[in-house]
């Protein structure tokens, strides 16, 4: 007895000695076809239809998984090729797209109830209606306590018009700063910072270090 003969070879020799032909091994194509059919059958039980994604909203795979033999006793699981003539998988309708993460805005100054808007309007654009319009616009952030508009021709154009807004709550001032800072208004980019509440109360509204000049 040859102990170095494999089990498959010994079985083949016994079949030859008995006069019977060993059964032909199934081809790789037949094996793949049987397994693909089984996989598709399992997917259909989950509600899958050819060309559609698996899942309640069609967001899953569009073709069955199949077994790919890589060796005599090893293999791997791969996704079978899509059915010919079907369009590539697309995002299902009604599923919202993932929105990009917004950039975090930098908060300028020490948080307070007062914010200072610069570059909302340029030199010479201040009129009698500006103060009321700003106050009305900012009520969407919270109750406004006071608004002051000052124009200083000695400053650079983007800092010449200074609009101070004092809210009753610091949270309202924070909302206004986050929403208004960096916004485009009349071709200008609005610059918003927190302003010292003590200085506002003392009517000290002249440019200083707190304005990041």
XYZ file of C-alpha atoms in Angstrom:
213
model
C 0.000 0.000 0.000
C 1.394 3.367 -0.990
C 0.888 5.709 1.947
C 1.918 8.738 -0.110
C -1.143 8.534 -2.370
C -3.781 11.176 -1.726
C -7.336 10.246 -0.776
C -8.687 11.401 -4.132
C -6.100 9.336 -6.019
C -6.791 6.212 -3.924
C -10.512 6.604 -4.575
C -9.887 6.927 -8.321
C -7.742 3.749 -8.357
C -10.393 1.750 -6.474
C -13.012 2.831 -8.960
C -10.783 1.745 -11.869
C -10.092 -1.644 -10.277
C -13.824 -2.205 -9.885
C -14.392 -1.345 -13.540
C -16.383 1.791 -12.737
C -15.448 5.212 -14.090
C -15.023 7.871 -11.451
C -17.663 10.583 -11.605
C -16.585 13.668 -13.538
C -15.844 16.654 -11.366
C -18.214 19.542 -11.749
C -16.732 22.343 -13.777
C -15.984 25.683 -12.163
C -18.610 27.325 -14.359
C -21.315 24.871 -13.258
C -20.334 25.327 -9.626
C -20.461 29.118 -9.933
C -23.798 28.948 -11.738
C -25.367 26.754 -9.040
C -24.042 28.944 -6.276
C -25.091 32.165 -8.023
C -28.604 30.833 -8.436
C -28.725 29.916 -4.763
C -27.488 33.361 -3.735
C -30.018 35.087 -5.951
C -32.758 32.897 -4.539
C -31.792 33.947 -1.022
C -31.823 37.612 -2.036
C -35.236 37.297 -3.656
C -36.574 35.984 -0.368
C -35.495 39.309 1.114
C -37.430 41.275 -1.524
C -34.616 41.770 -4.035
C -35.330 42.185 -7.752
C -32.746 42.055 -10.560
C -31.214 45.494 -11.106
C -32.492 46.902 -7.807
C -30.606 47.405 -4.584
C -31.336 45.232 -1.573
C -33.070 47.015 1.310
C -36.236 48.958 2.014
C -35.040 51.921 -0.039
C -32.888 50.086 -2.568
C -29.678 51.264 -0.939
C -28.032 47.842 -0.754
C -26.127 45.676 -3.220
C -27.598 45.194 -6.677
C -26.155 41.763 -7.455
C -25.714 38.550 -5.536
C -22.560 37.521 -3.740
C -20.795 34.490 -5.124
C -18.058 32.135 -4.026
C -14.777 32.273 -5.938
C -12.534 29.272 -5.439
C -8.896 30.253 -4.898
C -7.552 26.811 -4.045
C -8.548 23.217 -3.392
C -9.752 23.987 0.121
C -9.976 27.785 0.056
C -12.128 30.448 -1.539
C -13.374 34.009 -1.206
C -16.697 35.833 -1.362
C -17.071 38.436 -4.121
C -19.944 40.423 -5.600
C -21.060 39.076 -8.924
C -21.121 41.255 -12.018
C -24.283 43.354 -12.500
C -26.913 42.125 -14.884
C -26.145 43.223 -18.455
C -28.214 46.119 -19.782
C -29.045 47.563 -16.361
C -27.980 51.027 -15.320
C -25.395 51.424 -12.541
C -26.702 51.717 -9.025
C -27.823 55.218 -8.112
C -28.801 56.806 -4.834
C -32.481 55.980 -4.156
C -34.916 58.849 -4.455
C -36.159 60.278 -1.198
C -32.921 59.524 0.657
C -31.295 62.834 1.660
C -27.709 63.350 0.538
C -25.099 63.746 3.226
C -24.513 67.436 3.688
C -20.948 68.701 3.971
C -19.799 69.566 7.441
C -19.924 73.348 7.816
C -16.715 75.112 8.719
C -16.529 76.344 12.277
C -16.552 80.141 12.468
C -14.032 81.872 14.648
C -15.513 83.863 17.532
C -13.766 87.207 17.909
C -13.646 88.917 21.275
C -14.931 87.976 24.714
C -18.587 86.911 24.549
C -20.998 89.580 25.739
C -24.443 90.930 24.963
C -22.993 93.482 22.516
C -21.750 92.847 18.987
C -19.995 95.262 16.654
C -20.688 95.080 12.909
C -18.196 96.565 10.477
C -18.179 96.804 6.696
C -21.937 96.312 6.406
C -22.094 99.689 4.679
C -19.366 101.998 3.454
C -18.550 105.621 4.227
C -21.321 107.956 3.055
C -23.945 105.161 2.946
C -25.356 105.813 6.420
C -28.908 107.181 6.340
C -31.698 107.792 8.822
C -33.250 104.377 8.187
C -30.143 102.248 8.787
C -30.439 102.062 12.574
C -34.076 100.935 12.482
C -33.460 98.458 9.685
C -30.591 96.811 11.587
C -32.654 96.622 14.775
C -35.566 95.008 12.934
C -33.315 92.523 11.108
C -31.594 91.424 14.309
C -34.816 90.640 16.200
C -34.691 87.174 14.572
C -31.757 86.400 16.882
C -33.472 87.676 20.014
C -34.834 90.799 21.658
C -32.741 93.860 20.815
C -32.041 96.372 23.589
C -30.238 99.134 21.673
C -28.559 99.957 18.366
C -25.918 102.626 17.731
C -24.472 103.613 14.345
C -21.251 105.623 14.187
C -19.189 106.758 11.188
C -15.537 107.727 11.491
C -13.925 109.125 8.361
C -10.440 108.676 9.841
C -10.657 104.894 9.684
C -10.186 102.574 6.719
C -13.283 102.252 4.543
C -14.067 98.719 5.756
C -14.037 99.921 9.391
C -15.393 103.427 9.033
C -19.029 102.578 9.766
C -19.422 100.866 13.141
C -22.807 99.396 14.091
C -23.262 98.377 17.734
C -26.111 96.068 18.757
C -26.901 95.237 22.366
C -29.194 92.281 23.013
C -30.976 91.408 26.239
C -29.375 87.947 26.207
C -25.820 86.886 25.426
C -27.136 83.850 23.539
C -28.854 86.205 21.085
C -25.610 88.084 20.500
C -23.829 84.781 19.830
C -26.453 83.796 17.248
C -26.098 87.155 15.505
C -22.313 86.893 15.367
C -22.308 83.356 13.983
C -24.910 84.168 11.332
C -23.725 87.614 10.237
C -19.949 87.299 10.400
C -18.565 86.676 6.924
C -21.896 87.304 5.185
C -21.887 89.206 1.899
C -24.015 92.359 1.969
C -24.086 94.824 -0.922
C -20.798 93.515 -2.287
C -19.123 93.718 1.130
C -18.065 91.036 3.592
C -19.495 91.845 7.025
C -17.071 91.610 9.956
C -18.659 90.955 13.365
C -16.962 90.834 16.772
C -18.079 90.898 20.385
C -17.784 94.286 22.047
C -17.288 95.103 25.713
C -20.643 95.597 27.386
C -19.046 97.881 29.971
C -17.608 100.136 27.278
C -20.984 100.250 25.523
C -22.719 101.209 28.764
C -20.069 103.915 29.380
C -20.573 105.224 25.823
C -16.910 104.470 25.087
C -17.387 103.484 21.460
C -14.160 104.806 19.995
C -11.856 102.269 18.290
C -9.578 100.470 20.735
C -7.768 97.231 21.442
C -11.035 95.400 21.979
C -11.811 96.019 18.299
C -8.718 94.060 17.131
C -7.459 97.044 15.138
